[in-house]
Amino acid sequence: MSEETKQARSKGLHLEELLLFEIDSDACGVDMDEPEDFTPRLGGLQRKDAIGLPGLSEPQVMRHYSRLARQNYSIDDGIYPLGSCTMKHNPRLNEKMARLPGFADIHPLQPVSSVPGALRLMEALSEKLRLLTGMPAIAMTPRAGAHGELCGMMAIRSALESRGGEAAGRKRILAPESAHGTNPATAAMLGFEVDPIRATSRGEIDFEELRSKLDSSVAAIMITNPNTCGLFETQMIEIADAIHDVGGYLYCDGANFNAILGRVRPGDLGVDAMHINLHKTFSTPHGGGGPGAGPVALSERLASFAPLPCVLSTQDGLRLIETQADAHEHGASPFGRLGAFHGQMGMFTRALTYILSHGGDGLRQVSGDAVLNANYVRASLQDVLEVAFDRICMHEALFSDGTLQADGVSTLDFAKAMIDRGVHPMTMYFPLVVHGAMLIEPTESESKASLDSFISLMRELAQSSAEDKKAFAKAPLHAPRKRLDETKAARKPVLSWRG
């Protein structure tokens, strides 16, 4: 890119930024003396050509990454309405606690006797999660939601194998068509066969179809509640009873626990295993902002199969159980290990801080405000965007592209136009059971003023879609990069720089 082009694209305080290789000035950020004469000892392996890395001064490097950082959008910039992702504000108190000496600087290979505080924190968090879920055991080691799914389903598989006979041969997993893609992927990875279940016109599992598929070949059902349409499965207890009656287990995807926190205990609904995304429900850094954590709550039927390592409270105090033999002494039959160590200590610290700072009444308000905000968005937009299911939603509002299609505008066009207005788009084309889906989750951390601003922007875009569909097809017009051929970018990505 020429200097003229670069200057033309820089506007105000928004600066066009080239690749590091393109700003190579053959400089060096460190002064180094020329070496004295020496005889190389690399033989024929001595480098003959330039190393191929850009030469930059320290100011050039700092300015490069600072300019790139300004092109990022984050929850600290504004509302982040990604449905199913729960992109909520991360209280800075959580971050401060996670950086305390004794938590931030410990190592998983330290002697257990040197980290009693860490064990107490893990047990305290586990106790809070047991109270919130109404389930007797928590497996703390899974590193994220999908890892938690794997943990829960491995516990189910181990329980079936321990029963022997026909139970060990159960290979069928029932999964709603609206499920997160990781659900069928996890089941298939463990050698199960996935049998999908349709949704009704109300956006819930078709219970009659479910009942028709129940027999002795069913190992479990994987269900999300509230589901990926942002709706509560009102027949959850009936579903649990039906699956238990044929000897199967109920796995619940806990991605949307944020919507029922402090109000519904999954254990009371008949859930046997459920992962909890600490990095969503309890506001620890999400996605690119930091590592995740996916502890799994287990029912009494599965508690003994929780993986190693685990913290147990004994007469001699807290004890870290790390071997099968040690676990057997305490009446457990863990299915093995999911990782080398004990879980994500930073995530544990942040989650416990969030829970303690809110208290029971505060956690109940979290879910109440999340549901209130989502329904406020739904009610405020339903006259300009087509609501997918005309009923009260939970923590996220789901719209289809029906109204936009009539104007010749796609969901993708609409999302790109949102970028021009300085707002991150909502989740698009998911769940797949809704055509052109637009899934919006405002979370409980947005104020009414923030929601009003977002709603005003969405209404303006929806109303202008009929007037200028060509502008939508070209959006974004004001972003650093214009409309990309995303299909080509996905199928033929350019992963290396060519000078």
mmCIF file of N, CA, C and O in Angstrom, residues 416-474:
data_model
loop_
_atom_site.group_PDB
_atom_site.id
_atom_site.type_symbol
_atom_site.label_atom_id
_atom_site.label_comp_id
_atom_site.label_asym_id
_atom_site.label_seq_id
_atom_site.Cartn_x
_atom_site.Cartn_y
_atom_site.Cartn_z
ATOM 1 N N LYS A 416 -23.652 -6.099 9.029
ATOM 2 C CA LYS A 416 -22.570 -5.242 8.534
ATOM 3 C C LYS A 416 -22.917 -3.767 8.710
ATOM 4 O O LYS A 416 -22.040 -2.940 9.007
ATOM 5 N N ALA A 417 -24.192 -3.427 8.547
ATOM 6 C CA ALA A 417 -24.612 -2.028 8.737
ATOM 7 C C ALA A 417 -24.478 -1.621 10.198
ATOM 8 O O ALA A 417 -24.220 -0.445 10.498
ATOM 9 N N MET A 418 -24.640 -2.559 11.116
ATOM 10 C CA MET A 418 -24.448 -2.254 12.542
ATOM 11 C C MET A 418 -23.009 -1.834 12.816
ATOM 12 O O MET A 418 -22.752 -0.966 13.660
ATOM 13 N N ILE A 419 -22.060 -2.442 12.110
ATOM 14 C CA ILE A 419 -20.652 -2.083 12.295
ATOM 15 C C ILE A 419 -20.434 -0.620 11.941
ATOM 16 O O ILE A 419 -19.690 0.095 12.626
ATOM 17 N N ASP A 420 -21.084 -0.147 10.873
ATOM 18 C CA ASP A 420 -20.961 1.256 10.492
ATOM 19 C C ASP A 420 -21.467 2.196 11.582
ATOM 20 O O ASP A 420 -21.032 3.347 11.675
ATOM 21 N N ARG A 421 -22.387 1.714 12.411
ATOM 22 C CA ARG A 421 -22.927 2.541 13.493
ATOM 23 C C ARG A 421 -22.146 2.372 14.793
ATOM 24 O O ARG A 421 -22.552 2.889 15.828
ATOM 25 N N GLY A 422 -21.051 1.626 14.731
ATOM 26 C CA GLY A 422 -20.196 1.512 15.905
ATOM 27 C C GLY A 422 -20.648 0.499 16.929
ATOM 28 O O GLY A 422 -20.246 0.586 18.093
ATOM 29 N N VAL A 423 -21.482 -0.464 16.515
ATOM 30 C CA VAL A 423 -21.970 -1.484 17.440
ATOM 31 C C VAL A 423 -21.594 -2.859 16.913
ATOM 32 O O VAL A 423 -21.731 -3.138 15.724
ATOM 33 N N HIS A 424 -21.139 -3.718 17.807
ATOM 34 C CA HIS A 424 -20.831 -5.085 17.402
ATOM 35 C C HIS A 424 -22.120 -5.810 17.040
ATOM 36 O O HIS A 424 -23.123 -5.694 17.748
ATOM 37 N N PRO A 425 -22.148 -6.571 15.946
ATOM 38 C CA PRO A 425 -23.377 -7.294 15.567
ATOM 39 C C PRO A 425 -23.761 -8.353 16.582
ATOM 40 O O PRO A 425 -22.946 -8.822 17.373
ATOM 41 N N MET A 426 -25.046 -8.730 16.535
ATOM 42 C CA MET A 426 -25.534 -9.830 17.359
ATOM 43 C C MET A 426 -25.083 -11.155 16.732
ATOM 44 O O MET A 426 -24.486 -11.174 15.664
ATOM 45 N N THR A 427 -25.400 -12.264 17.374
ATOM 46 C CA THR A 427 -25.124 -13.582 16.796
ATOM 47 C C THR A 427 -26.030 -13.801 15.591
ATOM 48 O O THR A 427 -27.238 -13.575 15.665
ATOM 49 N N MET A 428 -25.442 -14.229 14.478
ATOM 50 C CA MET A 428 -26.201 -14.385 13.236
ATOM 51 C C MET A 428 -26.346 -15.859 12.853
ATOM 52 O O MET A 428 -25.450 -16.661 13.091
ATOM 53 N N TYR A 429 -27.493 -16.178 12.265
ATOM 54 C CA TYR A 429 -27.769 -17.503 11.688
ATOM 55 C C TYR A 429 -27.655 -18.635 12.722
ATOM 56 O O TYR A 429 -27.344 -19.761 12.361
ATOM 57 N N PHE A 430 -27.882 -18.327 13.967
ATOM 58 C CA PHE A 430 -27.928 -19.347 15.014
ATOM 59 C C PHE A 430 -28.979 -18.940 16.030
ATOM 60 O O PHE A 430 -29.034 -17.758 16.406
ATOM 61 N N PRO A 431 -29.840 -19.867 16.450
ATOM 62 C CA PRO A 431 -29.865 -21.289 16.109
ATOM 63 C C PRO A 431 -30.389 -21.539 14.698
ATOM 64 O O PRO A 431 -31.134 -20.726 14.149
ATOM 65 N N LEU A 432 -30.004 -22.687 14.153
ATOM 66 C CA LEU A 432 -30.309 -23.001 12.763
ATOM 67 C C LEU A 432 -31.792 -23.262 12.525
ATOM 68 O O LEU A 432 -32.234 -23.272 11.374
ATOM 69 N N VAL A 433 -32.557 -23.481 13.587
ATOM 70 C CA VAL A 433 -33.981 -23.762 13.408
ATOM 71 C C VAL A 433 -34.772 -22.509 13.040
ATOM 72 O O VAL A 433 -35.956 -22.605 12.710
ATOM 73 N N VAL A 434 -34.131 -21.341 13.071
ATOM 74 C CA VAL A 434 -34.786 -20.083 12.699
ATOM 75 C C VAL A 434 -34.065 -19.503 11.490
ATOM 76 O O VAL A 434 -32.842 -19.321 11.513
ATOM 77 N N HIS A 435 -34.802 -19.201 10.431
ATOM 78 C CA HIS A 435 -34.197 -18.704 9.201
ATOM 79 C C HIS A 435 -33.654 -17.289 9.408
ATOM 80 O O HIS A 435 -34.345 -16.409 9.900
ATOM 81 N N GLY A 436 -32.389 -17.101 9.021
ATOM 82 C CA GLY A 436 -31.779 -15.774 9.144
ATOM 83 C C GLY A 436 -31.754 -15.267 10.568
ATOM 84 O O GLY A 436 -31.946 -14.067 10.817
ATOM 85 N N ALA A 437 -31.509 -16.148 11.511
ATOM 86 C CA ALA A 437 -31.626 -15.817 12.933
ATOM 87 C C ALA A 437 -30.744 -14.644 13.346
ATOM 88 O O ALA A 437 -29.609 -14.502 12.888
ATOM 89 N N MET A 438 -31.297 -13.819 14.233
ATOM 90 C CA MET A 438 -30.564 -12.731 14.884
ATOM 91 C C MET A 438 -30.798 -12.887 16.386
ATOM 92 O O MET A 438 -31.891 -12.615 16.875
ATOM 93 N N LEU A 439 -29.785 -13.350 17.086
ATOM 94 C CA LEU A 439 -29.905 -13.681 18.503
ATOM 95 C C LEU A 439 -29.216 -12.594 19.328
ATOM 96 O O LEU A 439 -28.005 -12.404 19.233
ATOM 97 N N ILE A 440 -29.989 -11.898 20.139
ATOM 98 C CA ILE A 440 -29.496 -10.730 20.893
ATOM 99 C C ILE A 440 -29.562 -11.018 22.389
ATOM 100 O O ILE A 440 -30.617 -11.329 22.928
ATOM 101 N N GLU A 441 -28.424 -10.919 23.054
ATOM 102 C CA GLU A 441 -28.366 -11.081 24.506
ATOM 103 C C GLU A 441 -27.743 -9.826 25.122
ATOM 104 O O GLU A 441 -26.528 -9.640 25.085
ATOM 105 N N PRO A 442 -28.570 -8.957 25.698
ATOM 106 C CA PRO A 442 -28.025 -7.702 26.254
ATOM 107 C C PRO A 442 -27.299 -7.893 27.578
ATOM 108 O O PRO A 442 -26.498 -7.046 27.961
ATOM 109 N N THR A 443 -27.549 -8.989 28.295
ATOM 110 C CA THR A 443 -27.044 -9.285 29.643
ATOM 111 C C THR A 443 -27.621 -8.300 30.661
ATOM 112 O O THR A 443 -28.219 -7.286 30.303
ATOM 113 N N GLU A 444 -27.388 -8.599 31.918
ATOM 114 C CA GLU A 444 -27.918 -7.761 33.000
ATOM 115 C C GLU A 444 -27.069 -6.530 33.269
ATOM 116 O O GLU A 444 -27.492 -5.633 33.998
ATOM 117 N N SER A 445 -25.879 -6.441 32.666
ATOM 118 C CA SER A 445 -24.992 -5.333 33.022
ATOM 119 C C SER A 445 -25.224 -4.080 32.183
ATOM 120 O O SER A 445 -24.541 -3.083 32.371
ATOM 121 N N GLU A 446 -26.203 -4.115 31.267
ATOM 122 C CA GLU A 446 -26.525 -2.914 30.479
ATOM 123 C C GLU A 446 -27.634 -2.117 31.158
ATOM 124 O O GLU A 446 -28.634 -2.669 31.603
ATOM 125 N N SER A 447 -27.452 -0.806 31.205
ATOM 126 C CA SER A 447 -28.450 0.085 31.794
ATOM 127 C C SER A 447 -29.586 0.326 30.803
ATOM 128 O O SER A 447 -29.474 0.017 29.607
ATOM 129 N N LYS A 448 -30.678 0.884 31.278
ATOM 130 C CA LYS A 448 -31.788 1.219 30.383
ATOM 131 C C LYS A 448 -31.343 2.233 29.335
ATOM 132 O O LYS A 448 -31.750 2.157 28.167
ATOM 133 N N ALA A 449 -30.509 3.181 29.735
ATOM 134 C CA ALA A 449 -30.024 4.179 28.775
ATOM 135 C C ALA A 449 -29.221 3.510 27.662
ATOM 136 O O ALA A 449 -29.357 3.858 26.477
ATOM 137 N N SER A 450 -28.391 2.549 28.034
ATOM 138 C CA SER A 450 -27.608 1.812 27.043
ATOM 139 C C SER A 450 -28.515 1.029 26.105
ATOM 140 O O SER A 450 -28.321 1.027 24.879
ATOM 141 N N LEU A 451 -29.523 0.366 26.673
ATOM 142 C CA LEU A 451 -30.462 -0.405 25.850
ATOM 143 C C LEU A 451 -31.272 0.501 24.941
ATOM 144 O O LEU A 451 -31.530 0.164 23.781
ATOM 145 N N ASP A 452 -31.686 1.643 25.452
ATOM 146 C CA ASP A 452 -32.462 2.581 24.626
ATOM 147 C C ASP A 452 -31.649 3.051 23.425
ATOM 148 O O ASP A 452 -32.180 3.191 22.318
ATOM 149 N N SER A 453 -30.379 3.308 23.646
ATOM 150 C CA SER A 453 -29.507 3.725 22.546
ATOM 151 C C SER A 453 -29.383 2.609 21.505
ATOM 152 O O SER A 453 -29.469 2.852 20.292
ATOM 153 N N PHE A 454 -29.199 1.379 21.981
ATOM 154 C CA PHE A 454 -29.087 0.239 21.075
ATOM 155 C C PHE A 454 -30.389 0.012 20.317
ATOM 156 O O PHE A 454 -30.390 -0.212 19.092
ATOM 157 N N ILE A 455 -31.509 0.081 21.012
ATOM 158 C CA ILE A 455 -32.816 -0.125 20.384
ATOM 159 C C ILE A 455 -33.082 0.938 19.330
ATOM 160 O O ILE A 455 -33.579 0.644 18.233
ATOM 161 N N SER A 456 -32.742 2.184 19.639
ATOM 162 C CA SER A 456 -32.925 3.279 18.685
ATOM 163 C C SER A 456 -32.132 3.028 17.404
ATOM 164 O O SER A 456 -32.638 3.224 16.289
ATOM 165 N N LEU A 457 -30.892 2.574 17.567
ATOM 166 C CA LEU A 457 -30.047 2.264 16.408
ATOM 167 C C LEU A 457 -30.656 1.129 15.587
ATOM 168 O O LEU A 457 -30.727 1.198 14.354
ATOM 169 N N MET A 458 -31.113 0.063 16.261
ATOM 170 C CA MET A 458 -31.697 -1.085 15.557
ATOM 171 C C MET A 458 -32.986 -0.702 14.840
ATOM 172 O O MET A 458 -33.233 -1.147 13.698
ATOM 173 N N ARG A 459 -33.791 0.112 15.447
ATOM 174 C CA ARG A 459 -35.035 0.549 14.810
ATOM 175 C C ARG A 459 -34.748 1.392 13.571
ATOM 176 O O ARG A 459 -35.388 1.242 12.531
ATOM 177 N N GLU A 460 -33.777 2.268 13.709
ATOM 178 C CA GLU A 460 -33.412 3.120 12.571
ATOM 179 C C GLU A 460 -32.930 2.285 11.389
ATOM 180 O O GLU A 460 -33.321 2.527 10.237
ATOM 181 N N LEU A 461 -32.092 1.287 11.679
ATOM 182 C CA LEU A 461 -31.601 0.421 10.604
ATOM 183 C C LEU A 461 -32.734 -0.390 9.988
ATOM 184 O O LEU A 461 -32.819 -0.527 8.761
ATOM 185 N N ALA A 462 -33.598 -0.942 10.832
ATOM 186 C CA ALA A 462 -34.702 -1.755 10.318
ATOM 187 C C ALA A 462 -35.636 -0.935 9.442
ATOM 188 O O ALA A 462 -36.101 -1.402 8.390
ATOM 189 N N GLN A 463 -35.892 0.290 9.844
ATOM 190 C CA GLN A 463 -36.812 1.135 9.079
ATOM 191 C C GLN A 463 -36.178 1.646 7.787
ATOM 192 O O GLN A 463 -36.872 1.890 6.804
ATOM 193 N N SER A 464 -34.845 1.787 7.779
ATOM 194 C CA SER A 464 -34.182 2.274 6.567
ATOM 195 C C SER A 464 -33.865 1.151 5.580
ATOM 196 O O SER A 464 -33.490 1.423 4.439
ATOM 197 N N SER A 465 -34.039 -0.106 5.996
ATOM 198 C CA SER A 465 -33.711 -1.226 5.101
ATOM 199 C C SER A 465 -34.593 -1.229 3.861
ATOM 200 O O SER A 465 -34.166 -1.644 2.785
ATOM 201 N N ALA A 466 -35.835 -0.759 3.999
ATOM 202 C CA ALA A 466 -36.741 -0.732 2.852
ATOM 203 C C ALA A 466 -36.411 0.404 1.898
ATOM 204 O O ALA A 466 -36.770 0.359 0.719
ATOM 205 N N GLU A 467 -35.718 1.412 2.382
ATOM 206 C CA GLU A 467 -35.465 2.599 1.581
ATOM 207 C C GLU A 467 -34.189 2.528 0.765
ATOM 208 O O GLU A 467 -34.108 3.074 -0.332
ATOM 209 N N ASP A 468 -33.161 1.865 1.293
ATOM 210 C CA ASP A 468 -31.862 1.868 0.604
ATOM 211 C C ASP A 468 -31.158 0.534 0.794
ATOM 212 O O ASP A 468 -30.153 0.433 1.496
ATOM 213 N N LYS A 469 -31.679 -0.512 0.145
ATOM 214 C CA LYS A 469 -31.081 -1.834 0.329
ATOM 215 C C LYS A 469 -29.699 -1.924 -0.307
ATOM 216 O O LYS A 469 -28.874 -2.745 0.098
ATOM 217 N N LYS A 470 -29.409 -1.042 -1.291
ATOM 218 C CA LYS A 470 -28.081 -1.063 -1.911
ATOM 219 C C LYS A 470 -27.008 -0.664 -0.909
ATOM 220 O O LYS A 470 -25.901 -1.203 -0.919
ATOM 221 N N ALA A 471 -27.316 0.283 -0.039
ATOM 222 C CA ALA A 471 -26.348 0.710 0.968
ATOM 223 C C ALA A 471 -26.061 -0.434 1.939
ATOM 224 O O ALA A 471 -24.920 -0.636 2.369
ATOM 225 N N PHE A 472 -27.088 -1.200 2.281
ATOM 226 C CA PHE A 472 -26.894 -2.347 3.171
ATOM 227 C C PHE A 472 -25.995 -3.393 2.519
ATOM 228 O O PHE A 472 -25.166 -4.010 3.181
ATOM 229 N N ALA A 473 -26.166 -3.593 1.217
ATOM 230 C CA ALA A 473 -25.382 -4.608 0.508
ATOM 231 C C ALA A 473 -23.895 -4.250 0.460
ATOM 232 O O ALA A 473 -23.048 -5.130 0.287
ATOM 233 N N LYS A 474 -23.567 -2.960 0.607
ATOM 234 C CA LYS A 474 -22.177 -2.512 0.554
ATOM 235 C C LYS A 474 -21.551 -2.342 1.940
ATOM 236 O O LYS A 474 -20.342 -2.165 2.057
#
